[in-house]
Amino acid sequence: MLSAGQLIWASCRPLIRLALCAGSGFAITKADIFPQVAAQGAGQIILNITLPCLMFSKIVPAFDASNIKALGPLVLVAILYEIIGVVIAWTVKQFFWVPHRFRFGILVAGGWGNYGDIPTSVVMSITGAAPFNGASDQTLSVAYISAFILVFFMTLFPLGGHAWIAMDFSGPDIENEEVQETMRAKQKSLLSGAWARSALHTLRYRGRTSQGVARFDLADQEDVGASDSSALEKAEEKRENNAYPRATPAPKHVSFYHDDHEAITSATETVVVSPPISMYAGPSRLPSPTPSLLPLEKTITPGDQLADDIAHARVLNRREKTVQFTLTFLRSLLAPGSSVIIIALIIALVPTLKALFVAGVPGTHIPNAPDGLPPLNFILDTTTFIGAASVPLGLVSLGSALARLKVPRGQWGQLPIGAICGLAVGKVLIMPVLGVLICEGLTRVGVIDKEDKVLQFVCIFFSCLPTATTQVYLTQVYSGTGSAEHLSAFLIPQYILMFISMTGLTAYSIQYLF
């Protein structure tokens, strides 16, 4: 049992290290020592070299057949956190106005947290010291973090989360005043209860329409089931009516549709369905000189052909989208971050492969290298060496990204203050409470192993993370101007509140687990 002073220091120490490292990146960026081109290069090094090496060096020795079952709860919790974050952002969007060029970006800001440098830095620092078991728990914690990173990459890129950011910049822009006016009208509608009356009216209208369509279908079934002679008589009647049209069209089916095109289509279908097919076999079957049925044939044929063309185009379009999605998904799997995690998991779960990298794997007998270590241990040593640069370099890049965010001075009245505060509170203050409840509930029902303290701590800790800075880079790419003006105002309050919520959550987690 830790004392209050020990608990506070254990919670604050990793955050102090995080702040100092990120602050150095902030300082050299403000001093024009670390230009944007250099920051982009550092980001590429992190994504493609150091982070994959860090994941590989931790996953291979940490996972085995006894604890691989933890992968399921980790993926489940990661997906739940993303869904809840999107719901929180959507709820904020319903009550507060959001700039038009950030209407979908706010959903990404709510759903995708900073799953890279911040949690890796803090979790490694906490699990590497008491009351955890030092280096073994530290290695295991990073292996658990890899599951969150894998879900992050899979949902953001192959499954299309990044497309929401691109949707913000499609179509013409709408001024903030118009968006605010629309939101005021929506709020008045919600307060006055007009939305309830509108919904009730819609339900009643749909009920009447469905009853009418049901009667229409019943009439058609009776027509189809009639005898041939009655069908011929009906056809003759309709032909005579077409020959002498009334001033006002009066097919009974018109009243069940909204526009004239649908009404004409329904009436035409009735003429074709009711008579037997033999009537259209040729002119010899209809000696009457009145050609009233021939125009119907000419009208129906192009319509049917057009419908077939549209259906065929839709099938082709669906196939193209499926192929494109599959190719994008496979390309994302082949990216260094995702592919290395998958390869490392395979190596960790196959004892013969794992014995090539790690010594002392039960049930294996592989000769050692001349230095007495497994033959491929030098690869694990190299990835450990390179991966050690991932966390500090990532924190420097984080500080640099925050330093480049433009804070609109003197324009606070034009900012969406309600949405900014709502997302910050929901993402960094309310989300940790929900995360604790979710993890405690999953532990009680046995989904999360009660004896695995590292697993519980990692799952709880990931609930208090602010929006990922990856969104800054994606917004700059999709905007076409290289700016992320709306996102900066949403990020800064979250990273300020993060130090308060992260300290409190860490202290509670250690107290709860030990």
Coordinates of C-alpha atoms in Angstrom, one line a residue:
M1 CA 0.0 0.0 0.0
L2 CA 1.5 3.3 -1.1
S3 CA 1.3 6.4 1.0
A4 CA -0.3 9.5 -0.4
G5 CA 3.0 11.2 -1.1
Q6 CA 4.4 8.1 -3.0
L7 CA 1.2 7.9 -5.0
I8 CA 1.3 11.5 -6.1
W9 CA 4.9 11.3 -7.0
A10 CA 4.5 8.1 -8.9
S11 CA 1.7 9.7 -10.9
C12 CA 3.5 13.0 -11.5
R13 CA 7.0 11.8 -12.3
P14 CA 6.3 10.4 -15.8
L15 CA 4.3 13.5 -16.7
I16 CA 7.2 15.8 -15.7
R17 CA 9.4 13.8 -18.1
L18 CA 6.8 14.0 -20.8
A19 CA 6.5 17.8 -20.4
L20 CA 10.2 18.4 -20.4
C21 CA 10.7 16.4 -23.6
A22 CA 7.8 17.9 -25.4
G23 CA 8.8 21.3 -24.2
S24 CA 12.2 21.0 -25.8
G25 CA 10.5 20.4 -29.1
F26 CA 8.3 23.4 -28.5
A27 CA 11.3 25.6 -27.7
I28 CA 13.5 24.6 -30.7
T29 CA 10.5 25.1 -33.0
K30 CA 9.8 28.6 -31.7
A31 CA 13.5 29.4 -32.1
D32 CA 13.4 28.3 -35.7
I33 CA 15.9 25.6 -35.1
F34 CA 13.5 22.8 -36.0
P35 CA 11.7 23.7 -39.3
Q36 CA 8.6 22.1 -40.6
V37 CA 10.5 20.0 -43.1
A38 CA 12.7 18.6 -40.4
A39 CA 9.6 17.8 -38.3
Q40 CA 8.0 16.0 -41.2
G41 CA 11.1 14.0 -41.7
A42 CA 11.2 13.1 -38.0
G43 CA 7.6 12.0 -38.2
Q44 CA 8.4 9.6 -41.1
I45 CA 11.3 8.2 -39.1
I46 CA 9.0 7.5 -36.2
L47 CA 6.3 5.9 -38.2
N48 CA 8.5 3.8 -40.5
I49 CA 11.6 3.0 -38.4
T50 CA 11.7 3.7 -34.6
L51 CA 8.1 2.8 -33.7
P52 CA 8.0 -0.5 -35.6
C53 CA 11.4 -1.4 -34.0
L54 CA 10.0 -0.6 -30.6
M55 CA 6.9 -2.7 -31.1
F56 CA 9.0 -5.7 -32.4
S57 CA 11.5 -5.5 -29.6
K58 CA 8.7 -5.6 -27.0
I59 CA 6.1 -8.0 -28.6
V60 CA 8.4 -10.9 -29.4
P61 CA 9.7 -11.5 -25.8
A62 CA 6.5 -10.5 -24.1
F63 CA 3.7 -12.5 -25.8
D64 CA 3.4 -16.2 -25.5
A65 CA 0.6 -18.8 -25.4
S66 CA -0.2 -18.0 -21.8
N67 CA -1.0 -14.3 -22.3
I68 CA -2.0 -14.0 -25.9
K69 CA -5.6 -14.2 -24.7
A70 CA -5.2 -10.6 -23.5
L71 CA -5.1 -9.5 -27.1
G72 CA -8.9 -9.9 -27.4
P73 CA -9.8 -7.6 -24.4
L74 CA -7.3 -5.1 -25.6
V75 CA -8.8 -4.9 -29.1
L76 CA -12.3 -4.8 -27.6
V77 CA -11.5 -1.9 -25.3
A78 CA -9.7 0.0 -28.1
I79 CA -12.7 -0.3 -30.3
L80 CA -15.1 0.7 -27.5
Y81 CA -13.0 3.8 -26.7
E82 CA -13.1 4.9 -30.3
I83 CA -16.9 4.4 -30.6
I84 CA -17.6 6.2 -27.4
G85 CA -15.3 9.0 -28.4
V86 CA -17.1 9.4 -31.7
V87 CA -20.5 9.4 -29.9
I88 CA -19.2 12.1 -27.5
A89 CA -18.1 14.3 -30.4
W90 CA -21.4 13.7 -32.3
T91 CA -23.3 14.7 -29.2
V92 CA -21.2 17.9 -28.8
K93 CA -21.9 18.6 -32.5
Q94 CA -25.7 18.4 -31.9
F95 CA -25.7 21.1 -29.2
F96 CA -22.9 23.5 -30.3
W97 CA -22.0 24.9 -33.6
V98 CA -18.9 23.6 -35.4
P99 CA -17.1 25.3 -38.3
H100 CA -18.2 23.9 -41.7
R101 CA -14.7 22.8 -42.5
F102 CA -14.5 20.8 -39.2
R103 CA -18.0 19.2 -39.3
F104 CA -16.6 15.7 -39.8
G105 CA -13.1 16.4 -38.3
I106 CA -14.6 16.7 -34.9
L107 CA -15.7 13.1 -35.1
V108 CA -12.2 12.0 -35.8
A109 CA -10.9 14.3 -33.0
G110 CA -13.3 12.5 -30.6
G111 CA -12.7 8.9 -31.7
W112 CA -8.9 8.7 -32.3
G113 CA -6.7 9.5 -29.4
N114 CA -2.9 9.9 -29.1
Y115 CA -2.0 6.2 -28.9
G116 CA 1.7 6.7 -29.7
D117 CA 4.3 8.6 -27.8
I118 CA 2.3 9.8 -24.7
P119 CA 0.9 6.5 -23.4
T120 CA 4.2 4.7 -24.3
S121 CA 6.2 7.2 -22.3
V122 CA 4.0 7.3 -19.3
V123 CA 3.1 3.6 -19.1
M124 CA 6.8 2.5 -19.5
S125 CA 7.8 4.9 -16.7
I126 CA 5.1 3.7 -14.3
T127 CA 5.3 0.0 -15.0
G128 CA 9.1 0.1 -14.8
A129 CA 9.1 1.0 -11.1
A130 CA 7.3 -0.1 -7.9
P131 CA 4.7 -1.2 -7.3
F132 CA 5.0 -3.0 -10.7
N133 CA 7.6 -5.7 -11.4
G134 CA 10.2 -3.6 -13.2
A135 CA 11.5 -4.5 -16.6
S136 CA 9.2 -7.5 -17.2
D137 CA 6.1 -5.5 -16.6
Q138 CA 7.5 -2.7 -18.7
T139 CA 8.1 -5.0 -21.6
L140 CA 4.7 -6.5 -21.3
S141 CA 3.0 -3.1 -21.1
V142 CA 4.5 -2.0 -24.4
A143 CA 3.4 -5.2 -26.0
Y144 CA -0.1 -4.5 -24.8
I145 CA 0.1 -0.9 -26.1
S146 CA 0.8 -2.4 -29.6
A147 CA -2.7 -3.7 -29.7
F148 CA -4.1 -0.2 -29.3
I149 CA -1.7 1.1 -32.0
L150 CA -2.8 -1.7 -34.4
V151 CA -6.5 -0.8 -33.9
F152 CA -5.6 2.9 -34.4
F153 CA -3.9 2.3 -37.7
M154 CA -6.5 -0.2 -39.0
T155 CA -9.5 2.0 -38.2
L156 CA -8.0 5.3 -39.3
F157 CA -6.6 4.2 -42.6
P158 CA -7.9 0.8 -44.1
L159 CA -11.4 1.2 -42.6
G160 CA -11.7 4.8 -43.8
G161 CA -11.6 7.0 -40.7
H162 CA -9.3 9.4 -42.5
A163 CA -12.0 9.9 -45.1
W164 CA -14.0 12.0 -42.7
I165 CA -11.2 14.5 -42.6
A166 CA -11.3 14.7 -46.4
M167 CA -15.1 15.1 -46.4
D168 CA -14.6 18.4 -44.5
F169 CA -13.1 20.0 -47.6
S170 CA -15.5 18.8 -50.3
G171 CA -18.0 21.3 -51.6
P172 CA -18.2 25.0 -51.1
D173 CA -17.5 26.6 -47.8
I174 CA -20.2 28.0 -45.5
E175 CA -19.6 31.0 -43.4
N176 CA -19.6 30.7 -39.7
E177 CA -22.5 33.1 -39.3
E178 CA -24.7 30.8 -41.4
V179 CA -23.7 27.7 -39.4
Q180 CA -24.5 29.6 -36.2
E181 CA -27.9 30.7 -37.5
T182 CA -28.7 27.1 -38.4
M183 CA -27.7 25.9 -35.0
R184 CA -29.8 28.5 -33.3
A185 CA -32.8 27.4 -35.3
K186 CA -32.1 23.8 -34.4
Q187 CA -31.8 24.7 -30.7
K188 CA -35.1 26.6 -30.8
S189 CA -36.8 23.6 -32.5
L190 CA -35.5 21.3 -29.8
L191 CA -36.6 23.5 -27.0
S192 CA -40.1 24.1 -28.5
G193 CA -40.7 20.5 -29.2
A194 CA -41.3 21.0 -32.9
W195 CA -39.0 18.0 -33.7
A196 CA -41.4 15.7 -31.8
R197 CA -44.4 17.0 -33.7
S198 CA -42.6 16.6 -37.0
A199 CA -41.5 13.1 -36.1
L200 CA -45.1 12.2 -35.1
H201 CA -46.5 13.6 -38.4
T202 CA -43.9 11.6 -40.4
L203 CA -44.8 8.4 -38.6
R204 CA -48.5 9.0 -39.3
Y205 CA -47.9 9.8 -43.0
R206 CA -45.8 6.7 -43.4
G207 CA -48.5 4.6 -41.7
R208 CA -51.2 5.9 -44.1
T209 CA -48.8 5.4 -47.1
S210 CA -48.0 1.8 -46.0
Q211 CA -51.7 1.0 -45.7
G212 CA -52.4 2.4 -49.2
V213 CA -49.5 0.4 -50.7
A214 CA -50.8 -2.7 -49.0
R215 CA -54.2 -2.2 -50.7
F216 CA -52.5 -1.5 -54.0
D217 CA -50.5 -4.7 -53.7
L218 CA -53.7 -6.7 -52.9
A219 CA -55.5 -5.2 -55.9
D220 CA -52.6 -6.2 -58.1
Q221 CA -52.6 -9.8 -56.8
E222 CA -56.3 -10.0 -57.5
D223 CA -55.7 -8.8 -61.1
V224 CA -52.9 -11.3 -61.7
G225 CA -55.0 -14.2 -60.4
A226 CA -58.0 -13.4 -62.6
S227 CA -59.0 -15.6 -65.5
D228 CA -57.8 -14.9 -69.1
S229 CA -61.2 -13.6 -70.3
S230 CA -61.5 -11.1 -67.5
A231 CA -58.0 -10.0 -68.1
L232 CA -58.8 -9.4 -71.8
E233 CA -61.8 -7.4 -70.8
K234 CA -59.8 -5.2 -68.5
A235 CA -57.2 -4.7 -71.2
E236 CA -59.9 -3.6 -73.7
E237 CA -61.3 -1.2 -71.1
K238 CA -57.9 0.3 -70.5
R239 CA -57.2 0.5 -74.2
E240 CA -60.5 2.4 -74.8
N241 CA -59.7 4.7 -71.9
N242 CA -56.3 5.4 -73.5
A243 CA -57.9 6.1 -76.8
Y244 CA -60.3 8.7 -75.2
P245 CA -58.3 10.3 -72.5
R246 CA -60.1 12.3 -69.8
A247 CA -59.2 15.8 -69.0
T248 CA -57.9 14.7 -65.6
P249 CA -55.8 11.5 -65.3
A250 CA -57.5 9.2 -62.7
P251 CA -55.6 6.0 -62.2
K252 CA -56.2 4.9 -58.7
H253 CA -52.6 4.3 -58.0
V254 CA -51.5 7.9 -58.4
S255 CA -52.5 8.9 -54.9
F256 CA -49.9 6.7 -53.3
Y257 CA -46.9 8.4 -54.9
H258 CA -45.4 11.8 -54.6
D259 CA -44.7 12.9 -58.2
D260 CA -46.0 12.4 -61.7
H261 CA -43.2 10.3 -62.9
E262 CA -43.8 7.6 -60.3
A263 CA -47.5 7.8 -60.9
I264 CA -47.0 7.2 -64.7
T265 CA -44.6 4.3 -63.9
S266 CA -47.1 2.6 -61.6
A267 CA -49.9 2.9 -64.1
T268 CA -47.8 1.5 -66.9
E269 CA -46.7 -1.4 -64.8
T270 CA -50.4 -2.2 -64.1
V271 CA -51.2 -2.4 -67.9
V272 CA -48.3 -4.7 -68.5
V273 CA -48.9 -7.0 -65.6
S274 CA -52.6 -7.5 -65.8
P275 CA -53.0 -8.8 -69.4
P276 CA -51.5 -12.2 -70.3
I277 CA -48.2 -12.2 -72.1
S278 CA -49.8 -13.7 -75.2
M279 CA -51.4 -10.3 -76.0
Y280 CA -48.0 -8.9 -76.9
A281 CA -46.9 -11.8 -79.1
G282 CA -47.7 -9.9 -82.3
P283 CA -50.2 -7.8 -84.2
S284 CA -52.1 -10.9 -85.4
R285 CA -53.3 -11.5 -81.8
L286 CA -54.9 -8.0 -81.7
P287 CA -56.9 -7.3 -84.9
S288 CA -58.1 -4.0 -83.6
P289 CA -56.7 -1.1 -85.6
T290 CA -56.3 1.0 -82.5
P291 CA -52.6 1.2 -81.7
S292 CA -53.0 2.3 -78.1
L293 CA -50.9 -0.5 -76.7
L294 CA -48.0 0.1 -79.1
P295 CA -46.9 3.4 -77.6
L296 CA -46.9 1.6 -74.2
E297 CA -44.5 -1.0 -75.5
K298 CA -42.2 1.8 -76.9
T299 CA -42.4 3.7 -73.6
I300 CA -41.7 0.6 -71.5
T301 CA -38.7 -0.7 -73.5
P302 CA -36.4 2.3 -73.1
G303 CA -37.4 2.6 -69.4
D304 CA -36.6 -1.0 -68.8
Q305 CA -33.3 -0.7 -70.7
L306 CA -32.5 2.4 -68.7
A307 CA -33.3 0.6 -65.4
D308 CA -31.1 -2.3 -66.5
D309 CA -28.2 0.1 -67.4
I310 CA -28.5 1.8 -64.0
A311 CA -28.6 -1.5 -62.1
H312 CA -25.5 -2.7 -64.1
A313 CA -23.7 0.5 -63.4
R314 CA -24.4 0.2 -59.7
V315 CA -23.1 -3.4 -59.7
L316 CA -19.9 -2.2 -61.4
N317 CA -19.6 0.7 -59.1
R318 CA -20.0 -1.6 -56.1
R319 CA -17.4 -3.9 -57.4
E320 CA -15.0 -1.1 -58.0
K321 CA -15.4 0.2 -54.5
T322 CA -14.9 -3.3 -53.1
V323 CA -11.7 -3.8 -55.1
Q324 CA -10.5 -0.3 -54.1
F325 CA -11.2 -0.9 -50.4
T326 CA -9.5 -4.3 -50.5
L327 CA -6.4 -2.9 -52.2
T328 CA -6.3 0.0 -49.7
F329 CA -6.7 -2.4 -46.8
L330 CA -3.8 -4.6 -48.1
R331 CA -1.6 -1.6 -48.6
S332 CA -2.2 -0.5 -45.1
L333 CA -1.4 -4.0 -43.8
L334 CA 1.9 -3.8 -45.6
A335 CA 2.9 -0.5 -44.0
P336 CA 5.8 -0.9 -41.6
G337 CA 3.8 -0.2 -38.4
S338 CA 1.1 -2.7 -39.1
S339 CA 3.1 -5.4 -40.8
V340 CA 5.8 -5.4 -38.1
I341 CA 3.2 -5.9 -35.3
I342 CA 1.6 -8.8 -37.2
I343 CA 4.9 -10.4 -37.9
A344 CA 6.0 -10.0 -34.3
L345 CA 2.8 -11.6 -33.0
I346 CA 3.4 -14.6 -35.3
I347 CA 7.0 -15.0 -34.1
A348 CA 5.9 -14.7 -30.5
L349 CA 3.3 -17.4 -30.8
V350 CA 5.4 -20.0 -32.7
P351 CA 7.9 -21.4 -30.1
T352 CA 10.4 -22.5 -32.8
L353 CA 10.5 -19.0 -34.3
K354 CA 10.6 -17.3 -30.9
A355 CA 13.6 -19.5 -29.8
L356 CA 15.6 -17.9 -32.7
F357 CA 15.3 -14.5 -31.0
V358 CA 14.7 -15.2 -27.3
A359 CA 16.6 -17.7 -25.0
G360 CA 14.9 -20.2 -22.8
V361 CA 11.7 -20.9 -24.8
P362 CA 10.2 -24.1 -23.4
G363 CA 10.1 -27.2 -25.7
T364 CA 12.7 -25.9 -28.2
H365 CA 16.3 -27.0 -28.8
I366 CA 18.1 -24.6 -31.1
P367 CA 21.9 -24.2 -31.1
N368 CA 23.1 -20.8 -29.9
A369 CA 25.4 -18.4 -31.7
P370 CA 29.1 -18.2 -30.8
D371 CA 28.2 -15.6 -28.1
G372 CA 25.9 -18.0 -26.4
L373 CA 22.7 -16.2 -27.4
P374 CA 20.0 -17.4 -29.9
P375 CA 21.0 -17.1 -33.6
L376 CA 18.8 -14.1 -34.4
N377 CA 19.1 -12.3 -31.0
F378 CA 21.2 -9.6 -32.7
I379 CA 18.0 -8.6 -34.6
L380 CA 16.1 -8.2 -31.4
D381 CA 19.1 -6.3 -29.9
T382 CA 19.1 -3.9 -32.9
T383 CA 15.4 -3.2 -32.8
T384 CA 15.7 -2.5 -29.1
F385 CA 18.5 0.0 -29.7
I386 CA 16.6 1.8 -32.5
G387 CA 13.2 1.6 -30.8
A388 CA 14.6 3.4 -27.7
A389 CA 14.6 6.6 -29.8
S390 CA 10.9 6.3 -30.6
V391 CA 9.4 7.8 -27.5
P392 CA 11.8 10.9 -27.0
L393 CA 11.7 11.7 -30.7
G394 CA 7.9 11.4 -30.7
L395 CA 7.6 13.7 -27.8
V396 CA 9.9 16.3 -29.4
S397 CA 7.7 16.1 -32.6
L398 CA 4.6 16.5 -30.4
G399 CA 6.0 19.7 -28.9
S400 CA 6.9 20.9 -32.3
A401 CA 3.4 20.3 -33.6
L402 CA 1.8 22.1 -30.7
A403 CA 4.2 25.0 -31.3
R404 CA 3.0 25.4 -34.9
L405 CA -0.7 25.5 -33.9
K406 CA -2.0 29.0 -34.5
V407 CA -4.0 30.4 -31.7
P408 CA -6.4 33.1 -32.9
R409 CA -5.6 36.1 -30.7
G410 CA -8.3 38.7 -30.3
Q411 CA -10.8 36.5 -32.1
W412 CA -12.1 34.4 -29.2
G413 CA -15.6 35.6 -29.8
Q414 CA -15.6 34.0 -33.3
L415 CA -14.4 30.6 -32.0
P416 CA -16.9 27.7 -31.3
I417 CA -16.2 28.0 -27.6
G418 CA -19.1 25.6 -26.7
A419 CA -17.8 22.9 -29.0
I420 CA -14.2 23.3 -27.9
C421 CA -15.0 23.1 -24.2
G422 CA -17.5 20.3 -24.8
L423 CA -15.1 18.1 -26.7
A424 CA -12.3 18.8 -24.2
V425 CA -14.4 17.9 -21.2
G426 CA -15.9 14.9 -22.9
K427 CA -12.7 13.6 -24.2
V428 CA -10.3 14.2 -21.3
L429 CA -12.6 14.3 -18.2
I430 CA -15.7 12.3 -18.9
M431 CA -14.1 9.6 -21.0
P432 CA -11.7 8.5 -18.1
V433 CA -14.7 8.0 -15.9
L434 CA -16.4 5.8 -18.5
G435 CA -13.1 4.0 -19.1
V436 CA -12.8 3.1 -15.4
L437 CA -16.4 1.8 -15.4
I438 CA -15.9 -0.2 -18.6
C439 CA -12.7 -1.8 -17.4
E440 CA -14.0 -2.6 -13.9
G441 CA -17.1 -4.2 -15.5
L442 CA -15.1 -6.3 -18.0
T443 CA -12.9 -7.4 -15.1
R444 CA -15.9 -8.5 -13.0
V445 CA -17.4 -10.5 -15.9
G446 CA -14.0 -12.2 -16.6
V447 CA -13.2 -10.6 -19.9
I448 CA -10.1 -8.9 -18.4
D449 CA -8.0 -11.1 -16.2
K450 CA -8.2 -9.9 -12.6
E451 CA -4.7 -11.1 -11.9
D452 CA -3.1 -9.2 -14.8
K453 CA -2.4 -5.8 -13.2
V454 CA -0.6 -4.5 -16.3
L455 CA -3.5 -5.3 -18.6
Q456 CA -5.9 -3.5 -16.3
F457 CA -3.7 -0.5 -16.0
V458 CA -3.1 -0.2 -19.7
C459 CA -6.8 -0.5 -20.5
I460 CA -7.7 2.2 -17.9
F461 CA -4.9 4.6 -18.9
F462 CA -5.9 4.7 -22.6
S463 CA -9.2 6.3 -21.7
C464 CA -7.7 9.7 -20.8
L465 CA -5.8 10.5 -24.0
P466 CA -6.3 13.7 -26.0
T467 CA -6.8 13.9 -29.8
A468 CA -4.0 12.4 -31.9
T469 CA -1.6 14.9 -33.5
T470 CA -1.8 12.7 -36.5
Q471 CA -5.0 14.5 -37.4
V472 CA -3.0 17.7 -37.7
Y473 CA -0.9 16.2 -40.6
L474 CA -3.9 14.7 -42.3
T475 CA -5.8 18.0 -42.1
Q476 CA -2.9 19.8 -43.6
V477 CA -2.8 17.4 -46.5
Y478 CA -6.5 17.3 -47.2
S479 CA -7.1 21.1 -46.8
G480 CA -5.0 21.8 -49.9
T481 CA -3.6 24.9 -48.1
G482 CA -1.4 23.2 -45.5
S483 CA -3.3 24.7 -42.7
A484 CA -5.3 23.2 -39.8
E485 CA -6.8 26.4 -38.3
H486 CA -9.9 24.9 -36.8
L487 CA -8.2 21.9 -35.2
S488 CA -5.7 23.9 -33.2
A489 CA -8.3 25.5 -31.1
F490 CA -9.7 22.1 -30.2
L491 CA -6.3 20.5 -29.4
I492 CA -4.8 23.0 -27.0
P493 CA -7.4 22.8 -24.2
Q494 CA -7.3 19.0 -24.3
Y495 CA -3.5 18.9 -23.9
I496 CA -3.8 21.3 -21.0
L497 CA -6.5 19.3 -19.2
M498 CA -4.5 16.1 -20.0
F499 CA -2.0 16.8 -17.2
I500 CA -4.8 17.1 -14.6
S501 CA -6.9 14.1 -15.7
M502 CA -3.8 11.8 -16.4
T503 CA -2.4 12.5 -12.9
G504 CA -5.7 11.8 -11.2
L505 CA -6.4 8.7 -13.3
T506 CA -2.9 7.3 -12.7
A507 CA -3.2 7.8 -9.0
Y508 CA -6.6 6.1 -8.9
S509 CA -5.4 3.2 -11.0
I510 CA -2.4 2.4 -8.8
Q511 CA -4.6 2.7 -5.7
Y512 CA -7.3 0.5 -7.2
L513 CA -4.9 -2.2 -8.5
F514 CA -2.6 -2.4 -5.4

